[in-house]
Amino acid sequence: QVQLVESGGGLAQAGKSLRLSCAVSGRTVSWPVIAWFRQAPGKGRQLLARIRWSDSDTYYSDSVKGRFTISNARNAVYLQMNSLKPEDTAVYYCAAAQALYSSPINYYHWGQGTQVTVSS
């Protein structure tokens, strides 16, 4: 029903910035919420930021609040990551849901993930 493709990951030094992109296509009306998650080795997927298309209602986790910014264009969602820290190292995913959920179990469409590595 909806397809998502992440891009923009890579290596960055602590204190620097990266911008992740999530290209969205398909029946987006049925999936009005897009979120960014990350998963470090041995850990579950953690919600970082979330946005609703209709009114740009946004949410940020405490770990990224003030550093990361989620935004959307017509067919894409972005995650601007500033002041990166080594603990930000993880695989980053975008995902779609039908409401403002926080758990990854409620997100049924996922991108393939993009690796972000932050050096000290």
mmCIF file of N, CA, C and O in Angstrom, residues 2 8 10-11 17 20 26 28-29 32 43-44 46 52 54-55 58-59 65 78 83 86-87 105 110 116:
data_model
loop_
_atom_site.group_PDB
_atom_site.id
_atom_site.type_symbol
_atom_site.label_atom_id
_atom_site.label_comp_id
_atom_site.label_asym_id
_atom_site.label_seq_id
_atom_site.Cartn_x
_atom_site.Cartn_y
_atom_site.Cartn_z
ATOM 1 N N VAL A 2 2.009 1.196 0.646
ATOM 2 C CA VAL A 2 2.922 2.324 0.683
ATOM 3 C C VAL A 2 4.348 1.783 0.674
ATOM 4 O O VAL A 2 4.632 0.733 1.259
ATOM 5 N N GLY A 8 20.816 8.689 2.686
ATOM 6 C CA GLY A 8 21.502 9.767 3.374
ATOM 7 C C GLY A 8 22.386 9.351 4.527
ATOM 8 O O GLY A 8 23.073 10.196 5.114
ATOM 9 N N GLY A 10 25.551 7.401 6.526
ATOM 10 C CA GLY A 10 26.979 7.376 6.273
ATOM 11 C C GLY A 10 27.755 7.618 7.539
ATOM 12 O O GLY A 10 27.253 7.427 8.646
ATOM 13 N N LEU A 11 28.998 8.044 7.365
ATOM 14 C CA LEU A 11 29.878 8.324 8.490
ATOM 15 C C LEU A 11 29.899 9.819 8.776
ATOM 16 O O LEU A 11 29.879 10.641 7.857
ATOM 17 N N SER A 17 26.719 17.037 11.233
ATOM 18 C CA SER A 17 25.328 16.843 10.846
ATOM 19 C C SER A 17 25.181 15.871 9.687
ATOM 20 O O SER A 17 26.097 15.698 8.875
ATOM 21 N N LEU A 20 18.853 12.626 6.679
ATOM 22 C CA LEU A 20 18.289 11.417 6.126
ATOM 23 C C LEU A 20 17.023 11.742 5.348
ATOM 24 O O LEU A 20 16.253 12.621 5.740
ATOM 25 N N GLY A 26 2.915 5.427 -3.049
ATOM 26 C CA GLY A 26 1.793 4.539 -2.837
ATOM 27 C C GLY A 26 0.603 5.265 -2.224
ATOM 28 O O GLY A 26 0.449 6.475 -2.370
ATOM 29 N N THR A 28 -0.597 6.886 0.339
ATOM 30 C CA THR A 28 -0.185 7.575 1.558
ATOM 31 C C THR A 28 -1.357 8.058 2.401
ATOM 32 O O THR A 28 -1.209 8.239 3.612
ATOM 33 N N VAL A 29 -2.523 8.266 1.785
ATOM 34 C CA VAL A 29 -3.692 8.716 2.535
ATOM 35 C C VAL A 29 -4.070 7.687 3.596
ATOM 36 O O VAL A 29 -4.548 8.043 4.678
ATOM 37 N N PRO A 32 -1.182 7.866 7.316
ATOM 38 C CA PRO A 32 -0.978 9.312 7.519
ATOM 39 C C PRO A 32 0.168 9.700 8.443
ATOM 40 O O PRO A 32 0.415 10.892 8.610
ATOM 41 N N LYS A 43 19.724 -4.239 20.381
ATOM 42 C CA LYS A 43 18.646 -3.446 20.946
ATOM 43 C C LYS A 43 17.450 -3.424 20.004
ATOM 44 O O LYS A 43 17.557 -3.728 18.819
ATOM 45 N N GLY A 44 16.298 -3.067 20.560
ATOM 46 C CA GLY A 44 15.100 -2.947 19.762
ATOM 47 C C GLY A 44 15.061 -1.631 19.007
ATOM 48 O O GLY A 44 15.904 -0.756 19.183
ATOM 49 N N GLN A 46 13.961 1.961 18.276
ATOM 50 C CA GLN A 46 13.605 3.077 19.137
ATOM 51 C C GLN A 46 13.003 4.198 18.308
ATOM 52 O O GLN A 46 13.600 4.628 17.320
ATOM 53 N N ARG A 52 2.757 13.746 11.326
ATOM 54 C CA ARG A 52 1.505 13.456 10.651
ATOM 55 C C ARG A 52 1.371 14.393 9.461
ATOM 56 O O ARG A 52 1.540 15.607 9.585
ATOM 57 N N SER A 54 -1.170 15.529 7.689
ATOM 58 C CA SER A 54 -2.257 16.493 7.565
ATOM 59 C C SER A 54 -1.984 17.827 8.242
ATOM 60 O O SER A 54 -2.312 18.880 7.695
ATOM 61 N N ASP A 55 -1.404 17.792 9.423
ATOM 62 C CA ASP A 55 -1.205 19.012 10.191
ATOM 63 C C ASP A 55 0.220 19.195 10.689
ATOM 64 O O ASP A 55 0.488 20.113 11.463
ATOM 65 N N THR A 58 4.111 16.842 15.283
ATOM 66 C CA THR A 58 5.405 16.184 15.427
ATOM 67 C C THR A 58 5.653 15.721 16.850
ATOM 68 O O THR A 58 5.085 16.251 17.811
ATOM 69 N N TYR A 59 6.505 14.737 16.957
ATOM 70 C CA TYR A 59 6.950 14.197 18.234
ATOM 71 C C TYR A 59 8.435 13.905 18.140
ATOM 72 O O TYR A 59 8.931 13.459 17.097
ATOM 73 N N LYS A 65 15.627 15.351 21.038
ATOM 74 C CA LYS A 65 14.944 16.643 21.087
ATOM 75 C C LYS A 65 15.960 17.776 21.152
ATOM 76 O O LYS A 65 16.882 17.760 21.960
ATOM 77 N N TYR A 78 11.992 13.915 5.956
ATOM 78 C CA TYR A 78 13.400 14.114 6.209
ATOM 79 C C TYR A 78 13.679 14.102 7.707
ATOM 80 O O TYR A 78 12.819 14.433 8.524
ATOM 81 N N SER A 83 24.447 18.040 15.719
ATOM 82 C CA SER A 83 25.153 17.744 16.968
ATOM 83 C C SER A 83 25.212 16.249 17.241
ATOM 84 O O SER A 83 24.894 15.779 18.337
ATOM 85 N N PRO A 86 28.340 9.849 19.340
ATOM 86 C CA PRO A 86 28.642 8.446 19.042
ATOM 87 C C PRO A 86 27.481 7.504 19.347
ATOM 88 O O PRO A 86 27.300 6.508 18.638
ATOM 89 N N GLU A 87 26.686 7.802 20.362
ATOM 90 C CA GLU A 87 25.558 6.954 20.700
ATOM 91 C C GLU A 87 24.426 7.026 19.688
ATOM 92 O O GLU A 87 23.455 6.273 19.787
ATOM 93 N N ILE A 105 5.675 -1.959 16.700
ATOM 94 C CA ILE A 105 4.742 -3.025 16.355
ATOM 95 C C ILE A 105 3.544 -2.496 15.583
ATOM 96 O O ILE A 105 2.880 -3.245 14.862
ATOM 97 N N TRP A 110 7.931 -0.496 6.254
ATOM 98 C CA TRP A 110 9.270 -0.066 6.627
ATOM 99 C C TRP A 110 10.172 0.066 5.415
ATOM 100 O O TRP A 110 10.027 -0.670 4.434
ATOM 101 N N VAL A 116 24.005 4.742 9.998
ATOM 102 C CA VAL A 116 24.628 5.978 10.449
ATOM 103 C C VAL A 116 25.694 5.621 11.469
ATOM 104 O O VAL A 116 25.410 4.941 12.457
#
